Coordinates of C-alpha atoms and ligand atoms in Angstrom, one line a residue:
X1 CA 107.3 109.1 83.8
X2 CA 108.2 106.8 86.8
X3 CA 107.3 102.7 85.9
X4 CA 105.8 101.6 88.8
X5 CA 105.6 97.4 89.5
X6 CA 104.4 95.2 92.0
X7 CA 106.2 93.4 94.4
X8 CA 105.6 89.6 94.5
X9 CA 107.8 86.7 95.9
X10 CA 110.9 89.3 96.6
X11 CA 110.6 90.6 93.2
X12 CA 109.3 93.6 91.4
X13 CA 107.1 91.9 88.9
X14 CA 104.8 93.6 85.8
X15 CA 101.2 92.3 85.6
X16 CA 100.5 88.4 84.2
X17 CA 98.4 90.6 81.7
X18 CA 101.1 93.5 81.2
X19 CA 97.9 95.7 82.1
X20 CA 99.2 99.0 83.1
X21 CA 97.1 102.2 84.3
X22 CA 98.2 106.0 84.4
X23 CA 98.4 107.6 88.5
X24 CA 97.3 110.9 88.2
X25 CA 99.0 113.8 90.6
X26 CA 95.6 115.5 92.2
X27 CA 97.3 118.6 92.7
X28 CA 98.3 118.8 88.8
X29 CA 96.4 116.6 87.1
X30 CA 99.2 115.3 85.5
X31 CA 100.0 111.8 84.7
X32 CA 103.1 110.8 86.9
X33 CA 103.6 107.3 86.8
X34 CA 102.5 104.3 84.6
X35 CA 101.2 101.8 87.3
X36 CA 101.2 97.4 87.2
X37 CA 97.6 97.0 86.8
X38 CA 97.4 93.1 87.9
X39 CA 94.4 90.9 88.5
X40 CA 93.3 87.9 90.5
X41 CA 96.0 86.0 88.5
X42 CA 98.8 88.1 90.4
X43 CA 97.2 87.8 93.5
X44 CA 97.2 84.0 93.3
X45 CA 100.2 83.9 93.0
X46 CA 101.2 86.4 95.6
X47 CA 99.4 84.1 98.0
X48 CA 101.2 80.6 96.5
X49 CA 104.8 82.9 97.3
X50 CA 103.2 84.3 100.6
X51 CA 101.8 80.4 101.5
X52 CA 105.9 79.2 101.1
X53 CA 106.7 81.6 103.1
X54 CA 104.4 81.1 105.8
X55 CA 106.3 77.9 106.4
X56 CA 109.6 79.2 107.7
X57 CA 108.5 82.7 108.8
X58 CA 105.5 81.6 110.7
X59 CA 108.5 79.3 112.6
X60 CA 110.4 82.2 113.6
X61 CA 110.4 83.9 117.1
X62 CA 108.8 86.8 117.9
X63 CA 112.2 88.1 119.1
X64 CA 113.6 87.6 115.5
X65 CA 110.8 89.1 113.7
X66 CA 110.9 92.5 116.1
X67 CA 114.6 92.5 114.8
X68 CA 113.5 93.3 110.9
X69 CA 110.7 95.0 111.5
X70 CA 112.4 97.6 113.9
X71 CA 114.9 97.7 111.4
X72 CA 112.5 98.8 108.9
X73 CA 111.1 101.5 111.0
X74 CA 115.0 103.2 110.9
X75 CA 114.9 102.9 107.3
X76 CA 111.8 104.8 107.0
X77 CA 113.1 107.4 109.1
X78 CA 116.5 108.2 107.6
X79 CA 114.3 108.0 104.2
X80 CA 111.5 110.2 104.9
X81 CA 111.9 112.9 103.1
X82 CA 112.4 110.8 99.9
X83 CA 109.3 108.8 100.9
X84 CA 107.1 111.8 101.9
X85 CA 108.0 113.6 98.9
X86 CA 106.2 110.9 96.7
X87 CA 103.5 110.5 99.2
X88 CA 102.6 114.5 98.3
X89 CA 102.6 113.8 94.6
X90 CA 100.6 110.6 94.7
X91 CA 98.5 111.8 97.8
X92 CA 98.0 116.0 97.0
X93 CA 98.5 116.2 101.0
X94 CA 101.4 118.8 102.9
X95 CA 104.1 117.5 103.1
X96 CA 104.7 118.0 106.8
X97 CA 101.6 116.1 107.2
X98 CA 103.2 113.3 104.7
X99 CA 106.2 113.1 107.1
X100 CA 104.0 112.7 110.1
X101 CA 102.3 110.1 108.9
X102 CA 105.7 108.0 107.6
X103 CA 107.2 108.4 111.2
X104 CA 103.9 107.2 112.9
X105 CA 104.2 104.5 110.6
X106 CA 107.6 103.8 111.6
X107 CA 106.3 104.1 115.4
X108 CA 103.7 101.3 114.5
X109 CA 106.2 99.1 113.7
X110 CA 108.6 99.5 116.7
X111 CA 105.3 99.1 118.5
X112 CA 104.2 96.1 117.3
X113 CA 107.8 94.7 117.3
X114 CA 107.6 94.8 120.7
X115 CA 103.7 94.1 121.7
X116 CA 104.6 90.7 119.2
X117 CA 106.8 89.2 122.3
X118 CA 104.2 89.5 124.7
X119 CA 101.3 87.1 122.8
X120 CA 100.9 85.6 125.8
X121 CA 98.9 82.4 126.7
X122 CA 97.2 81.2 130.3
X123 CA 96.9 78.0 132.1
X124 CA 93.6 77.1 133.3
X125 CA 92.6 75.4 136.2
X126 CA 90.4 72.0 135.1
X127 CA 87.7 70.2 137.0
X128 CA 89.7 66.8 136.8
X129 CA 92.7 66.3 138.8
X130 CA 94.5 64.3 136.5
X131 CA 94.4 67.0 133.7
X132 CA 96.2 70.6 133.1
X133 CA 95.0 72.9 130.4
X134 CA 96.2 76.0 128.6
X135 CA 96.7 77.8 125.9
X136 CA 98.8 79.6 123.4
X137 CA 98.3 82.0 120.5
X138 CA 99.5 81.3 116.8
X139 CA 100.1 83.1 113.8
X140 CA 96.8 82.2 111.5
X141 CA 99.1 82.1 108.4
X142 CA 98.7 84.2 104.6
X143 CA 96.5 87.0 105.4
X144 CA 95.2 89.6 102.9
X145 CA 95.5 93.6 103.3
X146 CA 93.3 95.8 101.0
X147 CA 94.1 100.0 102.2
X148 CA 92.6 103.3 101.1
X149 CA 94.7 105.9 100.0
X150 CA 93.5 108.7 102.3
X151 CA 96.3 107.3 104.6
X152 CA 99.1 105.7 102.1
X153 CA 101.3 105.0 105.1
X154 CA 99.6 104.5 108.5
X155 CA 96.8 102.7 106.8
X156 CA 99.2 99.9 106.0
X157 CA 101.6 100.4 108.3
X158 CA 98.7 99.0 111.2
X159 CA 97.8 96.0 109.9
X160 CA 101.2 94.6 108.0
X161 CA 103.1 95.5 111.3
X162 CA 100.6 93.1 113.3
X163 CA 100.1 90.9 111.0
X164 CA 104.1 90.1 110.8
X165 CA 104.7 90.7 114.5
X166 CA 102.2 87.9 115.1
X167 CA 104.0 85.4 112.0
X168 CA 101.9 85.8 109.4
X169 CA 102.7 86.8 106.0
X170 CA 101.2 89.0 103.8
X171 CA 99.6 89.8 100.1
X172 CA 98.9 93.6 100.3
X173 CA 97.0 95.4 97.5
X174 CA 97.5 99.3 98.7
X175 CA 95.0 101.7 97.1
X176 CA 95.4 102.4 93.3
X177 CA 95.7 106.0 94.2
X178 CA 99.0 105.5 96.3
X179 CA 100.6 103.3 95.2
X180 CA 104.3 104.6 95.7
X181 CA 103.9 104.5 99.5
X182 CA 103.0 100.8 100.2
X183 CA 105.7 100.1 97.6
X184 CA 108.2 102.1 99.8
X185 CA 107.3 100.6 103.0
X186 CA 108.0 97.1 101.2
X187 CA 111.5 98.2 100.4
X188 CA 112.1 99.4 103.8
X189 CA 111.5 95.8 104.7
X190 CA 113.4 94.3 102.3
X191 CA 116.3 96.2 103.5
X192 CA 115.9 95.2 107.0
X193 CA 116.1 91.7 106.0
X194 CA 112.5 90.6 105.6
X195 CA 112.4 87.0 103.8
X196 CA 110.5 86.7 100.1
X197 CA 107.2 86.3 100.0
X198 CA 106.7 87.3 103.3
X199 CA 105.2 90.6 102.2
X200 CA 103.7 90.8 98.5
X201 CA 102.5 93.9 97.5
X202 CA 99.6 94.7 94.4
X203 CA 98.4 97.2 92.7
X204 CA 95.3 97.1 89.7
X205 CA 92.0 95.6 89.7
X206 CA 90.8 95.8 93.4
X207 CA 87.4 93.7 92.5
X208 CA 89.3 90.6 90.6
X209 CA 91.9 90.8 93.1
X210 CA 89.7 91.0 96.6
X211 CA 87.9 88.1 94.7
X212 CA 90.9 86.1 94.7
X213 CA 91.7 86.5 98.3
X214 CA 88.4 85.5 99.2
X215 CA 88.4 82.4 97.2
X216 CA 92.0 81.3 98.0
X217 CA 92.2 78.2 100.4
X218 CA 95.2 79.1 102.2
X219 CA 94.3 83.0 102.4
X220 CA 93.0 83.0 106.0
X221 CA 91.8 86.7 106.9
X222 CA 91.2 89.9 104.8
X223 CA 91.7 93.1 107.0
X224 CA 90.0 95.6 105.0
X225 CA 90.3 99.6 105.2
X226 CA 87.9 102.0 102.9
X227 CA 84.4 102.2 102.2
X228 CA 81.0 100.3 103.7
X229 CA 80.4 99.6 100.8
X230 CA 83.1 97.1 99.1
X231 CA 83.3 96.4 103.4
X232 CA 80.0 94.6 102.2
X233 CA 80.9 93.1 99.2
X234 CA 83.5 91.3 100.9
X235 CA 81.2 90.1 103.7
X236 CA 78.9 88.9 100.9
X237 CA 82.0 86.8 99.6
X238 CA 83.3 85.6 102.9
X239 CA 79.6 84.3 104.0
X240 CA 80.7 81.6 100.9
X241 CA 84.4 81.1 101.9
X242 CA 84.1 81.6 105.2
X243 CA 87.2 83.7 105.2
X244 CA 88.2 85.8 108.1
X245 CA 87.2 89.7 108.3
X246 CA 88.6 92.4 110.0
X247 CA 86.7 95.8 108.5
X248 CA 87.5 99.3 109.5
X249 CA 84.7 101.0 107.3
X250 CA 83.3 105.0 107.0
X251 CA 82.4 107.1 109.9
X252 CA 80.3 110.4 110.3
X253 CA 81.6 111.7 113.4
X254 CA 79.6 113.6 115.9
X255 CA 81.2 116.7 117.5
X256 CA 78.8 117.8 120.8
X257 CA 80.0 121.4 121.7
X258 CA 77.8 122.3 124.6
X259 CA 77.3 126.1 126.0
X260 CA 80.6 126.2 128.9
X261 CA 83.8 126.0 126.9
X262 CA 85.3 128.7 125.4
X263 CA 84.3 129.3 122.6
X264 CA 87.0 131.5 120.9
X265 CA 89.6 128.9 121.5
X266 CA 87.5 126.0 120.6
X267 CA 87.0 127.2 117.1
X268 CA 90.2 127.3 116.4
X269 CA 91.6 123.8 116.9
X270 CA 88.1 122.9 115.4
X271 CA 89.3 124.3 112.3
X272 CA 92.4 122.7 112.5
X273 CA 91.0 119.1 113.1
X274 CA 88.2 119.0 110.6
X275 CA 90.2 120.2 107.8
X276 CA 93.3 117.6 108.5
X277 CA 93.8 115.7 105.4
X278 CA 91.0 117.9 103.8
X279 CA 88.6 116.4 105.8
X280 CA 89.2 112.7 103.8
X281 CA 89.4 110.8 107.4
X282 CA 87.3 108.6 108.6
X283 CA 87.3 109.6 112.3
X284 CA 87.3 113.3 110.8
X285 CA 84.6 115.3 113.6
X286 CA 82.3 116.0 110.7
X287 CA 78.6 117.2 112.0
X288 CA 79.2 119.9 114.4
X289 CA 76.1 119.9 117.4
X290 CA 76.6 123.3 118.9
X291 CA 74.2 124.4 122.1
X292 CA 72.3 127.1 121.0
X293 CA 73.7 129.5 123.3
X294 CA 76.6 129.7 121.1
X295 CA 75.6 128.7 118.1
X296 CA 76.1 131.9 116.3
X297 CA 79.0 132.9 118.1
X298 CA 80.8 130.0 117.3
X299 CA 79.2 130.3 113.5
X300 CA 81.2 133.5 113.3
X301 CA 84.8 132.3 115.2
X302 CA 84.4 129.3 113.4
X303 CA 84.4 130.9 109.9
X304 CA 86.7 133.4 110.5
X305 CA 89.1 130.1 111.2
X306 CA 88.0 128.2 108.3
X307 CA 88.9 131.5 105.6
X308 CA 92.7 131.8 107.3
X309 CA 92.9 128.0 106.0
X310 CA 95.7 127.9 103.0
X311 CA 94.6 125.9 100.0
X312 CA 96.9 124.8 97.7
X313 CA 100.1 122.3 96.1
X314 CA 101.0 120.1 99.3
X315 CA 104.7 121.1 98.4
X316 CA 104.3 125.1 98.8
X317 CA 105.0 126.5 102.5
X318 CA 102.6 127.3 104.9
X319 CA 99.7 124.6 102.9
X320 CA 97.5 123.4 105.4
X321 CA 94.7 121.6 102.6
X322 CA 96.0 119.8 99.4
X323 CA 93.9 119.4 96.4
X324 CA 90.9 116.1 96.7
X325 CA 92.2 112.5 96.1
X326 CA 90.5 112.4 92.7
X327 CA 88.1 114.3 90.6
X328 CA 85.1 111.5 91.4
X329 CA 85.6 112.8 95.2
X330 CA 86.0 116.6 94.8
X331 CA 82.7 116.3 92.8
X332 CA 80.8 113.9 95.7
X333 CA 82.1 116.8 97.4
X334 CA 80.4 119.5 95.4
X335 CA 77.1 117.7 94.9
X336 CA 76.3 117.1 98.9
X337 CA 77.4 121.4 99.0
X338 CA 74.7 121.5 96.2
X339 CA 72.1 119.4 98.2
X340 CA 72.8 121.0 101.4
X341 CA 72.2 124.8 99.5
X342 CA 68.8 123.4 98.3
X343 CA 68.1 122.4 101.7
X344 CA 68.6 126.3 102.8
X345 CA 72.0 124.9 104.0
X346 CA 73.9 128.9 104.2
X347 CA 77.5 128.3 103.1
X348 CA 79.4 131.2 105.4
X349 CA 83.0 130.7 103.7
X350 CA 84.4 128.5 101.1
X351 CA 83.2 125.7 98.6
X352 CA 84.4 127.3 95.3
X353 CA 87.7 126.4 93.5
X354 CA 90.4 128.9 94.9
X355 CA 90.4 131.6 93.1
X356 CA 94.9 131.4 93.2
X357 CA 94.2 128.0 91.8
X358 CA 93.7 127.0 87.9
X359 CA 94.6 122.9 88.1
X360 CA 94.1 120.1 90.5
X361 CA 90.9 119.1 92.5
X362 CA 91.0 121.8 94.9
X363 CA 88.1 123.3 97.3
X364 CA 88.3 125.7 99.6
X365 CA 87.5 125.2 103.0
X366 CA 83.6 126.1 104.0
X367 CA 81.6 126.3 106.7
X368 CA 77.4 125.6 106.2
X369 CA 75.0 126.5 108.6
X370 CA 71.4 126.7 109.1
X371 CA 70.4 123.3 108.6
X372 CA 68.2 120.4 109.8
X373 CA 69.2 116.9 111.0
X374 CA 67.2 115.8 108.0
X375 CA 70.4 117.4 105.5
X376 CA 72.9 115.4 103.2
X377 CA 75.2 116.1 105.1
X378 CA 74.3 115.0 108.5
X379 CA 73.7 111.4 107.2
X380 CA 76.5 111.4 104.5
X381 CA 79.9 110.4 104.6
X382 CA 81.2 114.0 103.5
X383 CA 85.3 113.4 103.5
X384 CA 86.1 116.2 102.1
X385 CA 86.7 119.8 103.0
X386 CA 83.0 120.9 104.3
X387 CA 82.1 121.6 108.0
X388 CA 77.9 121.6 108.6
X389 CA 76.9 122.7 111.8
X390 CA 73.4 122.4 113.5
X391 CA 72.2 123.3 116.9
X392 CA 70.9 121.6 119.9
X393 CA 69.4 122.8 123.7
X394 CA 69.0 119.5 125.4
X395 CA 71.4 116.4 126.2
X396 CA 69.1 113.9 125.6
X397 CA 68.1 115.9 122.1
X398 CA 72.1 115.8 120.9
X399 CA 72.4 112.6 122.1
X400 CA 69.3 111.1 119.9
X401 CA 70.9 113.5 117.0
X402 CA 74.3 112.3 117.2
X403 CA 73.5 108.4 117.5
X404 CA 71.2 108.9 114.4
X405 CA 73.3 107.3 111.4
X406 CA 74.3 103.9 110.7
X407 CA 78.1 104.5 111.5
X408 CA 79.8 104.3 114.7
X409 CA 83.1 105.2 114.6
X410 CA 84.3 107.9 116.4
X411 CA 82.3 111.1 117.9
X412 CA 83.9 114.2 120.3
X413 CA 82.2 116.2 123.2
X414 CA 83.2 119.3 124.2
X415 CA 82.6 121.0 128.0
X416 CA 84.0 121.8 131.2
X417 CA 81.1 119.6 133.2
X418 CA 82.8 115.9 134.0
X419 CA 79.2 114.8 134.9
X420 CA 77.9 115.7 131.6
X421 CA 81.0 114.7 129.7
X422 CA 80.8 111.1 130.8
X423 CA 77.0 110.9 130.9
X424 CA 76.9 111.8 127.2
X425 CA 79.7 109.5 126.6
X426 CA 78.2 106.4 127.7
X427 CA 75.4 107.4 125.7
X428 CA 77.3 107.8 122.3
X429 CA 77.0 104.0 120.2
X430 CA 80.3 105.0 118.9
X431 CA 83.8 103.2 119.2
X432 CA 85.8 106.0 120.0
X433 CA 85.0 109.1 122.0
X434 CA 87.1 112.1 122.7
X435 CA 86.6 114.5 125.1
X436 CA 88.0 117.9 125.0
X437 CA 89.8 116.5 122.6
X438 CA 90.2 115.8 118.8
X439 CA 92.6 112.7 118.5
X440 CA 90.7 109.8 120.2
X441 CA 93.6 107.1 118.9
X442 CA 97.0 106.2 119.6
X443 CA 99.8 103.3 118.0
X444 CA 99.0 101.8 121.7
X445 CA 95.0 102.4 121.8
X446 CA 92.6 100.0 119.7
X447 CA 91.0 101.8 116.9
X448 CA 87.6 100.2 115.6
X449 CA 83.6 101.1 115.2
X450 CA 80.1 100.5 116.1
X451 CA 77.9 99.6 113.8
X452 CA 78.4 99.8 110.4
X453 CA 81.6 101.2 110.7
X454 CA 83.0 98.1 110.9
X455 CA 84.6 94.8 112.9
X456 CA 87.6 94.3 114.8
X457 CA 90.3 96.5 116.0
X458 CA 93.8 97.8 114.8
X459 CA 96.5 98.9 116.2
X460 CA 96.5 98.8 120.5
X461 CA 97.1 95.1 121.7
X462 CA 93.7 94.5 120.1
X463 CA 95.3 94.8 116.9
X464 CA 97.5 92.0 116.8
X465 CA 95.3 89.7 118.3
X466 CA 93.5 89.9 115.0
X467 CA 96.1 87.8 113.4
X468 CA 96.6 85.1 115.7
X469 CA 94.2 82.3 116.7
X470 CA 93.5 81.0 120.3
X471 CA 94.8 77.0 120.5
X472 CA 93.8 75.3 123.3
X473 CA 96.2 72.4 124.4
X474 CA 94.5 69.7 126.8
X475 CA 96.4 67.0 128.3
X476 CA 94.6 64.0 130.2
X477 CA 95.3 60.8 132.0
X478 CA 98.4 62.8 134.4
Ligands
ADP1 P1 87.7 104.7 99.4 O1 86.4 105.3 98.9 O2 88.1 105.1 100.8 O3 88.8 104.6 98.4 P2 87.1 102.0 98.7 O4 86.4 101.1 99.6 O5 86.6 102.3 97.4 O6 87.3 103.2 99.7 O7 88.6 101.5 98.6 C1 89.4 101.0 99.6 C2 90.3 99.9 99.1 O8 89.4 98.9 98.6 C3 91.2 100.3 97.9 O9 92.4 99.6 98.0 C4 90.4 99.8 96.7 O10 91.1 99.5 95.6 C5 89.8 98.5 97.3 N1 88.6 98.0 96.6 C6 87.7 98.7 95.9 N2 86.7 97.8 95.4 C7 87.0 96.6 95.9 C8 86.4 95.3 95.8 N3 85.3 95.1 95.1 N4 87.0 94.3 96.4 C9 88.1 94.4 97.2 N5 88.7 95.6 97.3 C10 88.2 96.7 96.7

């Protein structure tokens, strides 16, 4: 059993309560670590270490501060496979995908290492010749991270490698589910020289502690990644405090197939895409429009895709789904499948336990068709491992289908028509579109929604301008 702590003022530190909670591996369901479960108490104090701090490292250059954190980066690298292997027992995800995600990470911070030094301010012409004018961006100070585990790396990785590019320190509190990642990238940090209190990382009571960030005086921004849901409890809270937001919510992403691509290829890398990460992604392409020309064509390829897919313990070769994050998800999973049955839904492959499989919150991959826009799961957040797919003649009748859901994160169109392409783009109220293809995001492209998906952007330029406030500087009487 592995003790895990929280990191607080450069020092692994139990809870002020000595709470502690079990992590569970998804994939075994066995207890694997006995977790710090601290409180707003621990966070308090993270942000009193993380205020000290803020007063030498906010001080610091740019130039200096791309020096640790590309440092950092190597460290993550030459320890991958140590940090991926925890990842896939804390996570349930393959572990190739685990060591993706650690080297994007990585990439995120030699990114923002270098997008840091170029904060740049202007100089403004003013209506008064005896006056000059400009301005200059500066860090905002201690600033609050709360991530979801469906990304234990690149969740964090995006907004503590702004947030310390542009000066700021940081209180973290990574998801309870992984918390062995966030607590690896601190150590990576710590190697490459990072200061205490700089980064302070929590794990336990998410509620007492995203109270204690909003309340905090000196804690000047919360940049929030998970659900709409607590995404509105904090807004509620900050509407008191008046403390800074930046929210990157749920999605229900769109994919527009119309009747010229081909097909047979299509429904391959369709597979592939929707089933990344077992479908728990928020810019996961989740209700699938297809014309009705090749509706039942693509029904069939589709399938015949999604029943290849191999289920099973993210350390066994060839895995392309792990098991679900928790038991609460795989059964939010089961009950919209249930719903969507009701509803006629037709499951054409998957949605039972795997039949190879005795332990862990496994479901295999499936495919539902023959369903109306009214269904659970065209208006549901599904993440999980479930594909729905509906059918559509007209543009302007996708286009009024797709834009129908509170969420606006990303959405996909697929054809070989430019004009229809970009005229169905424009028409999407979504923050990212790809077409012809399924990975509308990048470490240099800003990543945000429409909607109720959310506020603000991360990574891209965009994302490290949410940590630094615009000063205007006006001198008179020249
Ligand atoms: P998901 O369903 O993706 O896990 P959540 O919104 O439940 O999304 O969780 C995302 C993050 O928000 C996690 O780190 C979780 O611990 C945290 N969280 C949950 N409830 C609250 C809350 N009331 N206030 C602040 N953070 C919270």
């Amino acid at each position: 059993m592995i003790e895990v702590k929280q990191f607080i003022n450069g020092k692994m530190a139990n809870a002020i309560s000595n709470g502690t909670m079990q992590l569970i591996n998804p994939a075994t369901e066995e207890v694997i670590a006995d977790i710090s479960f601290g409180d707003g108490d621990d966070c308090t104090a993270a942000i009193d270490a993380a205020t000290e701090a803020f007063k030498t490292w906010g001080k610091t250059t740019p130039y200096y501060r791309a020096e640790i954190l590309k440092k950092a980066a190597q460290y993550m690298r030459d320890n991958v496979v140590e940090f991926a292997t925890d990842m896939v027992h804390e996570s349930g995800k393959p572990l190739a995908e685990a060591k993706g995600e650690w080297m994007v990470a990585a990439n995120l911070f030699d990114w923002f290492a270098e997008e840091g030094k170029r904060a740049n301010g202007k100089t403004i012409p003013t209506n008064r010749i005896d006056k000059r004018s400009f301005t200059t961006w500066q860090a905002m100070g201690v600033v609050g991270v709360i991530t979801a585990w469906n990304f234990p790396a690149y969740n964090p990785a995006r907004a503590w490698a702004a947030a310390l590019a542009a000066g700021c320190t940081v209180v973290a509190k990574p998801s309870e589910n992984t918390p062995f990642t966030g607590l690896h990238m601190a150590t990576a940090l710590v190697h490459a020289g990072l200061p205490e209190g700089v980064l302070n990382v929590l794990t336990g009571d998410a509620a007492s502690i995203g109270d204690a960030m909003l309340k905090h005086p000196q804690l000047k921004k919360i940049s929030f990644t998970g659900s709409t849901r607590v995404g509105k409890i904090l807004m509620d809270g900050a509407s008191a405090t008046h403390t800074k937001l930046s929210l990157e919510l749920g999605g229900n992403a769109p994919v527009i197939i119309y009747d010229d691509v081909d097909v047979s290829a299509l429904s391959k890398t369709a597979a592939l895409a929707k089933f990344r990460n077992n479908g728990q992604v928020c810019i996961a392409p989740q209700r699938f429009y297809i014309h009705e020309n090749i509706y039942n064509q693509f029904a069939e390829l589709l399938s015949a895709e999604v029943a290849k897919l191999k289920v099973g313990n993210g350390f066994d070769d060839g895995v392309q789904l792990g098991p679900l994050i928790t038991l609460k998800q795989k059964q939010h999973v089961a009950d919209l499948l249930q719903m969507a049955e009701k509803e006629n839904g037709q499951v054409l492959t998957g949605g039972k336990m795997p039949g190879h499989l005795d332990k862990g919150y496994f479901l295999q991959p499936a495919v539902v068709a023959n369903l109306k826009q009214s269904s659970a799961l065209a208006h549901n957040e599904i993440f999980g491992p479930v594909l729905p797919i509906f059918s559509f003649n007209t543009m302007e009748e996708v286009i009024e289908k797709a834009n129908d859901t509170p969420y606006g994160l990303s959405a996909y169109i697929f054809t070989n028509n430019i004009k229809t392409a970009l005229n169905t783009a424009q028409q999407l109220a979504f923050g990212m579109v790809g077409i012809n293809e399924w990975t509308p995001h990048g470490t240099e492209l800003p990543f945000g929604g429409f909607n109720q998906s959310g506020q603000g952007h991360e990574s891209g330029s965009e994302g490290l301008y949410e940590y630094l406030e615009l000063k205007l500087v006006s001198i008179g009487a020249l």
